[in-house]
Short mmCIF file of C-alpha atoms in Angstrom, two decimals:
data_model
loop_
_atom_site.label_atom_id
_atom_site.label_comp_id
_atom_site.label_asym_id
_atom_site.label_seq_id
_atom_site.Cartn_x
_atom_site.Cartn_y
_atom_site.Cartn_z
CA UNK A 1 -56.20 42.02 -64.81
CA UNK A 2 -58.65 40.00 -62.75
CA UNK A 3 -60.41 41.13 -59.59
CA UNK A 4 -58.48 38.48 -57.67
CA UNK A 5 -55.24 40.33 -58.50
CA UNK A 6 -56.43 43.73 -57.31
CA UNK A 7 -55.19 43.61 -53.71
CA UNK A 8 -51.90 42.06 -54.82
CA UNK A 9 -50.87 45.32 -56.50
CA UNK A 10 -48.43 47.68 -54.83
CA UNK A 11 -50.10 49.95 -52.23
CA UNK A 12 -53.39 48.01 -52.43
CA UNK A 13 -52.65 45.20 -49.99
CA UNK A 14 -55.20 46.52 -47.47
CA UNK A 15 -58.02 46.33 -50.02
CA UNK A 16 -60.31 43.57 -48.76
CA UNK A 17 -62.92 41.64 -50.74
CA UNK A 18 -65.94 41.24 -48.46
CA UNK A 19 -68.58 39.83 -50.83
CA UNK A 20 -69.12 38.37 -54.30
CA UNK A 21 -66.07 36.13 -54.10
CA UNK A 22 -67.48 33.83 -56.79
CA UNK A 23 -66.79 36.59 -59.29
CA UNK A 24 -63.12 37.15 -58.49
CA UNK A 25 -62.16 35.86 -61.93
CA UNK A 26 -63.94 38.83 -63.53
CA UNK A 27 -61.65 40.95 -65.61
CA UNK A 28 -60.95 44.63 -64.91
CA UNK A 29 -60.37 46.68 -68.05
CA UNK A 30 -60.63 50.17 -66.46
CA UNK A 31 -61.63 51.99 -63.28
CA UNK A 32 -64.77 54.14 -63.06
CA UNK A 33 -65.52 56.61 -60.28
CA UNK A 34 -69.30 56.42 -60.03
CA UNK A 35 -69.84 59.22 -57.52
CA UNK A 36 -70.98 61.66 -60.19
CA UNK A 37 -74.58 62.76 -60.54
CA UNK A 38 -74.62 61.42 -64.11
CA UNK A 39 -73.79 57.89 -62.88
CA UNK A 40 -76.63 57.88 -60.39
CA UNK A 41 -79.11 59.31 -62.88
CA UNK A 42 -78.18 56.71 -65.51
CA UNK A 43 -78.86 53.68 -63.32
CA UNK A 44 -81.21 52.17 -65.86
CA UNK A 45 -78.76 52.55 -68.74
CA UNK A 46 -75.18 52.37 -67.41
CA UNK A 47 -73.94 51.39 -70.87
CA UNK A 48 -74.03 55.11 -71.62
CA UNK A 49 -71.05 55.53 -69.28
CA UNK A 50 -69.29 52.15 -69.34
CA UNK A 51 -68.27 49.60 -71.97
CA UNK A 52 -68.00 46.55 -69.71
CA UNK A 53 -65.42 45.18 -67.24
CA UNK A 54 -65.07 48.50 -65.40
CA UNK A 55 -64.34 48.54 -61.66
CA UNK A 56 -66.86 50.89 -60.02
CA UNK A 57 -65.59 53.07 -57.15
CA UNK A 58 -68.05 54.68 -54.72
CA UNK A 59 -66.83 56.92 -51.89
CA UNK A 60 -69.45 59.69 -51.63
CA UNK A 61 -71.43 59.43 -48.40
CA UNK A 62 -74.47 61.11 -49.95
CA UNK A 63 -74.78 58.30 -52.47
CA UNK A 64 -73.63 55.38 -50.30
CA UNK A 65 -76.20 56.23 -47.64
CA UNK A 66 -79.01 55.88 -50.20
CA UNK A 67 -79.45 52.10 -50.01
CA UNK A 68 -82.12 51.73 -52.71
CA UNK A 69 -80.13 53.77 -55.21
CA UNK A 70 -76.87 51.91 -54.61
CA UNK A 71 -78.50 48.48 -54.85
CA UNK A 72 -80.15 49.49 -58.13
CA UNK A 73 -76.81 50.82 -59.36
CA UNK A 74 -75.09 47.53 -58.45
CA UNK A 75 -77.70 45.47 -60.28
CA UNK A 76 -77.68 47.63 -63.40
CA UNK A 77 -73.86 47.72 -63.43
CA UNK A 78 -73.76 43.94 -63.15
CA UNK A 79 -76.16 43.62 -66.09
CA UNK A 80 -73.81 45.89 -68.06
CA UNK A 81 -70.97 43.43 -67.26
CA UNK A 82 -69.11 45.59 -64.73
CA UNK A 83 -66.13 43.94 -63.04
CA UNK A 84 -67.02 44.79 -59.45
CA UNK A 85 -67.34 47.54 -56.82
CA UNK A 86 -64.99 49.31 -54.43
CA UNK A 87 -66.73 51.19 -51.61
CA UNK A 88 -65.58 53.37 -48.73
CA UNK A 89 -65.48 51.08 -45.67
CA UNK A 90 -67.26 53.61 -43.52
CA UNK A 91 -70.48 53.56 -45.56
CA UNK A 92 -70.86 49.90 -46.65
CA UNK A 93 -74.29 48.55 -45.73
CA UNK A 94 -75.36 44.95 -45.16
CA UNK A 95 -77.65 45.27 -48.21
CA UNK A 96 -74.63 45.92 -50.44
CA UNK A 97 -72.89 42.80 -49.17
CA UNK A 98 -75.99 40.67 -49.77
CA UNK A 99 -76.48 42.16 -53.23
CA UNK A 100 -72.86 41.51 -54.25
CA UNK A 101 -73.07 37.91 -53.03
CA UNK A 102 -76.33 37.30 -54.89
CA UNK A 103 -74.84 38.68 -58.11
CA UNK A 104 -71.48 36.99 -57.70
CA UNK A 105 -69.91 40.42 -58.21
CA UNK A 106 -66.84 41.28 -56.11
CA UNK A 107 -67.25 44.02 -53.50
CA UNK A 108 -64.06 45.49 -52.04
CA UNK A 109 -63.80 47.52 -48.85
CA UNK A 110 -61.68 50.64 -49.32
CA UNK A 111 -59.88 51.49 -46.05
CA UNK A 112 -58.69 54.92 -45.02
CA UNK A 113 -55.10 53.73 -45.49
CA UNK A 114 -55.59 53.75 -49.27
CA UNK A 115 -56.13 57.09 -50.96
CA UNK A 116 -58.51 57.21 -53.93
CA UNK A 117 -55.79 58.75 -56.09
CA UNK A 118 -53.43 55.87 -55.27
CA UNK A 119 -56.14 53.36 -56.15
CA UNK A 120 -56.71 55.09 -59.47
CA UNK A 121 -53.03 55.42 -60.40
CA UNK A 122 -52.01 51.91 -59.41
CA UNK A 123 -54.92 50.17 -61.12
CA UNK A 124 -54.73 52.25 -64.31
CA UNK A 125 -50.96 51.76 -64.59
CA UNK A 126 -51.32 47.99 -64.18
CA UNK A 127 -54.09 47.84 -66.78
CA UNK A 128 -52.13 49.89 -69.31
CA UNK A 129 -49.04 47.72 -68.88
CA UNK A 130 -51.14 44.59 -69.34
CA UNK A 131 -52.88 46.03 -72.41
CA UNK A 132 -49.55 46.93 -73.97
CA UNK A 133 -48.29 43.37 -73.44
CA UNK A 134 -51.48 41.88 -74.91
CA UNK A 135 -51.28 44.16 -77.95
CA UNK A 136 -47.63 43.28 -78.53
CA UNK A 137 -48.37 39.54 -78.29
CA UNK A 138 -51.26 39.90 -80.75
CA UNK A 139 -49.08 41.74 -83.26
CA UNK A 140 -46.31 39.17 -82.86
CA UNK A 141 -48.67 36.26 -83.56
CA UNK A 142 -50.06 37.95 -86.67
CA UNK A 143 -46.48 38.54 -87.85
CA UNK A 144 -45.57 34.89 -87.28
CA UNK A 145 -48.57 33.75 -89.31
CA UNK A 146 -48.36 36.21 -92.20
CA UNK A 147 -45.03 38.03 -92.43
CA UNK A 148 -41.91 36.76 -94.19
CA UNK A 149 -39.88 39.54 -92.59
CA UNK A 150 -39.71 38.04 -89.09
CA UNK A 151 -37.01 35.45 -88.40
CA UNK A 152 -37.39 32.52 -86.05
CA UNK A 153 -34.72 33.99 -83.78
CA UNK A 154 -36.56 37.32 -83.54
CA UNK A 155 -39.93 35.68 -82.95
CA UNK A 156 -38.62 33.31 -80.27
CA UNK A 157 -36.79 36.15 -78.53
CA UNK A 158 -39.78 38.49 -78.64
CA UNK A 159 -42.15 35.82 -77.32
CA UNK A 160 -39.69 34.98 -74.55
CA UNK A 161 -39.96 38.55 -73.24
CA UNK A 162 -43.56 37.73 -72.32
CA UNK A 163 -42.81 34.33 -70.85
CA UNK A 164 -43.85 32.36 -73.96
CA UNK A 165 -41.59 29.55 -75.17
CA UNK A 166 -41.89 28.93 -78.93
CA UNK A 167 -39.32 26.09 -78.91
CA UNK A 168 -42.02 23.44 -78.43
CA UNK A 169 -44.94 21.74 -80.17
CA UNK A 170 -47.97 23.82 -81.12
CA UNK A 171 -51.22 23.65 -83.00
CA UNK A 172 -53.44 26.54 -84.10
CA UNK A 173 -57.11 26.85 -83.14
CA UNK A 174 -59.38 29.20 -85.07
CA UNK A 175 -62.58 30.47 -83.42
CA UNK A 176 -64.85 31.78 -86.17
CA UNK A 177 -68.49 32.80 -86.47
CA UNK A 178 -70.88 33.34 -89.35
CA UNK A 179 -73.47 34.88 -87.01
CA UNK A 180 -71.91 38.30 -86.45
CA UNK A 181 -74.10 40.20 -88.94
CA UNK A 182 -77.30 38.79 -87.43
CA UNK A 183 -75.99 39.39 -83.92
CA UNK A 184 -75.21 43.07 -84.56
CA UNK A 185 -78.63 43.63 -86.14
CA UNK A 186 -80.45 42.01 -83.22
CA UNK A 187 -78.57 44.16 -80.73
CA UNK A 188 -78.70 47.34 -82.80
CA UNK A 189 -74.89 47.55 -83.06
CA UNK A 190 -73.56 49.50 -86.04
CA UNK A 191 -70.41 51.00 -84.57
CA UNK A 192 -67.38 49.07 -85.84
CA UNK A 193 -65.41 49.95 -82.73
CA UNK A 194 -68.11 48.30 -80.59
CA UNK A 195 -67.92 45.13 -82.73
CA UNK A 196 -64.14 45.15 -82.33
CA UNK A 197 -64.57 45.55 -78.58
CA UNK A 198 -66.89 42.53 -78.40
CA UNK A 199 -64.36 40.44 -80.31
CA UNK A 200 -61.65 41.56 -77.87
CA UNK A 201 -63.86 40.49 -74.98
CA UNK A 202 -64.21 37.03 -76.48
CA UNK A 203 -60.48 36.94 -77.21
CA UNK A 204 -59.71 37.55 -73.54
CA UNK A 205 -62.21 34.89 -72.41
CA UNK A 206 -60.79 32.32 -74.83
CA UNK A 207 -57.21 33.11 -73.85
CA UNK A 208 -57.99 32.99 -70.13
CA UNK A 209 -59.76 29.64 -70.51
CA UNK A 210 -56.71 28.03 -72.09
CA UNK A 211 -54.24 29.78 -69.78
CA UNK A 212 -56.14 28.49 -66.77
CA UNK A 213 -56.05 24.96 -68.19
CA UNK A 214 -52.34 24.85 -68.99
CA UNK A 215 -50.89 27.23 -66.42
CA UNK A 216 -48.94 29.37 -68.88
CA UNK A 217 -49.37 32.42 -71.07
CA UNK A 218 -51.05 31.79 -74.43
CA UNK A 219 -50.59 33.69 -77.70
CA UNK A 220 -53.90 34.81 -79.19
CA UNK A 221 -55.12 37.45 -81.63
CA UNK A 222 -58.22 38.65 -83.46
CA UNK A 223 -58.34 38.77 -87.23
CA UNK A 224 -61.32 39.36 -89.55
CA UNK A 225 -63.89 38.63 -86.83
CA UNK A 226 -62.08 35.43 -85.88
CA UNK A 227 -59.89 34.52 -82.94
CA UNK A 228 -56.57 32.74 -83.49
CA UNK A 229 -55.01 30.82 -80.60
CA UNK A 230 -51.59 29.14 -80.50
CA UNK A 231 -51.92 26.07 -78.25
CA UNK A 232 -48.94 24.22 -76.69
CA UNK A 233 -49.54 20.54 -77.41
CA UNK A 234 -47.74 19.03 -74.41
CA UNK A 235 -50.00 20.83 -71.95
CA UNK A 236 -53.11 20.78 -74.15
CA UNK A 237 -53.70 17.42 -75.89
CA UNK A 238 -56.88 17.08 -78.01
CA UNK A 239 -59.14 15.75 -75.25
CA UNK A 240 -58.16 18.60 -72.95
CA UNK A 241 -58.71 21.14 -75.71
CA UNK A 242 -62.23 19.78 -76.20
CA UNK A 243 -62.84 19.98 -72.46
CA UNK A 244 -61.67 23.60 -72.28
CA UNK A 245 -63.88 24.61 -75.22
CA UNK A 246 -66.89 22.83 -73.72
CA UNK A 247 -66.35 24.63 -70.42
CA UNK A 248 -65.88 27.93 -72.26
CA UNK A 249 -69.22 27.47 -74.01
CA UNK A 250 -71.10 26.64 -70.82
CA UNK A 251 -69.42 28.98 -68.31
CA UNK A 252 -68.01 31.96 -70.19
CA UNK A 253 -70.82 32.95 -72.52
CA UNK A 254 -70.82 36.72 -72.95
CA UNK A 255 -73.75 36.71 -75.38
CA UNK A 256 -75.98 33.63 -75.65
CA UNK A 257 -76.87 34.34 -79.28
CA UNK A 258 -73.31 34.56 -80.62
CA UNK A 259 -71.75 31.16 -81.26
CA UNK A 260 -68.21 30.38 -82.38
CA UNK A 261 -67.10 27.24 -84.19
CA UNK A 262 -63.57 26.00 -83.58
CA UNK A 263 -61.37 24.48 -86.28
CA UNK A 264 -57.98 23.16 -85.18
CA UNK A 265 -54.87 22.37 -87.24
CA UNK A 266 -52.42 19.52 -86.73
CA UNK A 267 -49.63 19.48 -84.18
CA UNK A 268 -46.19 20.61 -85.34
CA UNK A 269 -42.93 20.66 -83.42
CA UNK A 270 -41.03 23.27 -85.42
CA UNK A 271 -41.52 27.03 -85.47
CA UNK A 272 -41.61 27.09 -89.26
CA UNK A 273 -44.65 24.80 -89.34
CA UNK A 274 -46.96 27.00 -87.24
CA UNK A 275 -48.29 28.47 -90.47
CA UNK A 276 -49.15 24.98 -91.71
CA UNK A 277 -51.36 24.40 -88.67
CA UNK A 278 -53.02 27.79 -89.19
CA UNK A 279 -53.65 26.99 -92.86
CA UNK A 280 -55.23 23.65 -91.91
CA UNK A 281 -57.51 25.33 -89.38
CA UNK A 282 -58.66 27.78 -92.05
CA UNK A 283 -59.25 25.01 -94.61
CA UNK A 284 -61.71 23.14 -92.41
CA UNK A 285 -63.50 26.06 -90.70
CA UNK A 286 -66.49 25.79 -93.07
CA UNK A 287 -66.84 22.09 -92.28
CA UNK A 288 -67.31 22.45 -88.52
CA UNK A 289 -71.08 22.89 -88.79
CA UNK A 290 -71.27 19.81 -90.99
CA UNK A 291 -69.01 17.26 -89.32
CA UNK A 292 -67.86 18.89 -86.06
CA UNK A 293 -68.99 17.64 -82.64
CA UNK A 294 -71.89 19.09 -80.61
CA UNK A 295 -69.61 21.82 -79.24
CA UNK A 296 -68.73 22.93 -82.77
CA UNK A 297 -65.14 21.60 -82.68
CA UNK A 298 -63.27 19.92 -85.53
CA UNK A 299 -59.62 18.83 -85.75
CA UNK A 300 -57.96 18.74 -89.16
CA UNK A 301 -56.97 15.10 -88.83
CA UNK A 302 -60.62 14.21 -88.15
CA UNK A 303 -61.88 15.77 -91.39
CA UNK A 304 -60.43 12.99 -93.54
CA UNK A 305 -62.44 12.15 -96.65
CA UNK A 306 -64.96 14.92 -95.97
CA UNK A 307 -62.30 17.58 -96.48
CA UNK A 308 -61.46 16.19 -99.92
CA UNK A 309 -65.13 16.07 -100.94
CA UNK A 310 -66.14 19.50 -99.69
CA UNK A 311 -62.97 21.07 -101.09
CA UNK A 312 -64.11 20.04 -104.57
CA UNK A 313 -65.06 22.78 -107.01
CA UNK A 314 -67.72 20.51 -108.52
CA UNK A 315 -70.61 21.55 -106.29
CA UNK A 316 -73.14 20.51 -108.94
CA UNK A 317 -71.96 16.90 -108.65
CA UNK A 318 -72.22 17.08 -104.84
CA UNK A 319 -75.78 18.36 -105.08
CA UNK A 320 -76.82 15.73 -107.63
CA UNK A 321 -75.33 13.00 -105.39
CA UNK A 322 -77.37 14.24 -102.45
CA UNK A 323 -80.52 14.35 -104.59
CA UNK A 324 -79.86 10.85 -105.89
CA UNK A 325 -79.55 9.45 -102.37
CA UNK A 326 -82.22 11.49 -100.56
CA UNK A 327 -84.42 13.04 -103.25
CA UNK A 328 -87.21 10.45 -103.07
CA UNK A 329 -87.55 10.82 -99.32
CA UNK A 330 -87.44 14.63 -99.47
CA UNK A 331 -90.15 14.69 -102.15
CA UNK A 332 -92.28 12.19 -100.23
CA UNK A 333 -92.07 14.33 -97.09
CA UNK A 334 -93.08 17.46 -99.00
CA UNK A 335 -96.11 15.83 -100.61
CA UNK A 336 -97.28 13.89 -97.57
CA UNK A 337 -96.22 16.25 -94.76
CA UNK A 338 -94.17 13.46 -93.17
CA UNK A 339 -90.78 13.38 -91.44
CA UNK A 340 -89.08 10.36 -92.98
CA UNK A 341 -85.94 12.30 -93.95
CA UNK A 342 -85.51 13.55 -90.40
CA UNK A 343 -86.22 10.06 -89.08
CA UNK A 344 -83.53 8.49 -91.25
CA UNK A 345 -80.98 11.17 -90.35
CA UNK A 346 -81.62 10.69 -86.63
CA UNK A 347 -81.50 6.89 -87.03
CA UNK A 348 -78.07 7.14 -88.67
CA UNK A 349 -76.79 9.57 -86.03
CA UNK A 350 -77.86 7.06 -83.37
CA UNK A 351 -75.91 4.30 -85.18
CA UNK A 352 -79.11 2.37 -85.84
CA UNK A 353 -80.10 2.23 -82.16
CA UNK A 354 -83.90 2.09 -82.26
CA UNK A 355 -84.50 2.97 -78.62
CA UNK A 356 -82.25 6.04 -78.73
CA UNK A 357 -83.72 7.16 -82.07
CA UNK A 358 -87.31 6.87 -80.80
CA UNK A 359 -86.44 8.85 -77.68
CA UNK A 360 -84.83 11.66 -79.66
CA UNK A 361 -87.82 11.83 -82.02
CA UNK A 362 -90.33 11.52 -79.16
CA UNK A 363 -92.11 8.64 -80.86
CA UNK A 364 -92.97 5.04 -79.92
CA UNK A 365 -90.66 2.21 -81.00
CA UNK A 366 -93.46 0.73 -83.12
CA UNK A 367 -93.87 4.07 -84.92
CA UNK A 368 -90.14 4.13 -85.62
CA UNK A 369 -90.25 0.54 -86.91
CA UNK A 370 -93.07 1.50 -89.29
CA UNK A 371 -91.14 4.56 -90.53
CA UNK A 372 -87.94 2.56 -91.17
CA UNK A 373 -89.91 0.01 -93.18
CA UNK A 374 -91.53 2.84 -95.14
CA UNK A 375 -88.12 4.41 -95.83
CA UNK A 376 -86.77 1.11 -97.16
CA UNK A 377 -89.90 0.67 -99.26
CA UNK A 378 -89.68 4.13 -100.84
CA UNK A 379 -85.92 4.11 -101.46
CA UNK A 380 -85.18 0.44 -101.93
CA UNK A 381 -82.23 0.80 -99.54
CA UNK A 382 -80.97 -1.93 -97.23
CA UNK A 383 -80.31 -0.14 -93.97
CA UNK A 384 -78.35 -3.13 -92.70
CA UNK A 385 -75.69 -2.56 -95.36
CA UNK A 386 -72.58 -0.80 -94.06
CA UNK A 387 -71.81 0.59 -97.53
CA UNK A 388 -75.34 1.98 -97.90
CA UNK A 389 -75.20 3.57 -94.44
CA UNK A 390 -71.85 5.21 -95.28
CA UNK A 391 -73.30 6.63 -98.52
CA UNK A 392 -76.36 7.97 -96.70
CA UNK A 393 -74.27 9.57 -93.96
CA UNK A 394 -72.26 11.34 -96.66
CA UNK A 395 -75.46 12.46 -98.40
CA UNK A 396 -76.79 14.00 -95.20
CA UNK A 397 -73.48 15.82 -94.67
CA UNK A 398 -73.77 17.26 -98.17
CA UNK A 399 -77.40 18.21 -97.49
CA UNK A 400 -76.30 20.12 -94.41
CA UNK A 401 -73.56 21.82 -96.43
CA UNK A 402 -76.11 23.21 -98.92
CA UNK A 403 -78.50 24.25 -96.15
CA UNK A 404 -75.96 26.56 -94.49
#
């Protein structure tokens, strides 16, 4: 449930958002009454008491009249990814309004017409119902992808209960990361339940991003530290999918040092082929770093020849091909402390555009011209040959594969 939905719940119509309206899309996962002494004393480390996405409620006059303490509490709660604040209307200060606006964190005014117990019961009931629906949808998607015991009729009927129509075209997107071990070490996270919680947070952000783009409920689930999303193809063509993922990366980052690559299967119009799209997404997930775009996105039908090459079991041949094409340059760079290999790779990525290549390497055009001549001299390659350029591009892809 989002903060924007809070005053649409039964009995909460008089709840008014008075600040931090930019954050109304924040998600509420639970409600937390922060009037306790422990809450105030733990201002500097609210993560002791909350897990993220909690809605803070403050009604105690003794606390709300202490402006410095409440402002510090708001800032620390925001840093701990709280959803927002609800405060007794009688004790809200101008400083709290300014703080909420500066943080983009919703601040609601609790009127006397709403009892605290009603606020708690209504919000908690709504959250539990929503969680139950999300859990059921996750389980259903996993069943569709892996179980032979679920019929199309059962799956379509079960999905329909949640407003999801499976009688349409779909493709599967797989959000995966190889950085989770490093991420957990950097943040000192060893608790598996905390890792699972982080994955659930990303699941909700991914699902919400696509739901916002297509205006309908999306099936999504976590599995083995990956996120699986079933995307309706009529509402989400490839260009729009790329746009949603780009926006997700730039606007919905929960942790800046945890990156997900996205591999996407082909479009299928029949229920029985959803597994095919999922299988395709899995088959190319290791290629995203090598041939995906700058946002880390790769569609199965874009993998083409690369998929056949990197699916080969003959990795020794792949490595020897890369050495044959690039070995002389790599050795020259090592012995002379030069950057000819990097120069050639950048030149190819820029489609032979000298101006763009020089800008990306922060060198003069004349320096680039000298380096290209040196590369041709060392390797004997004709960089005007389309066939040679294709072979070199492939060699650099293989090089990147072995550097993972």
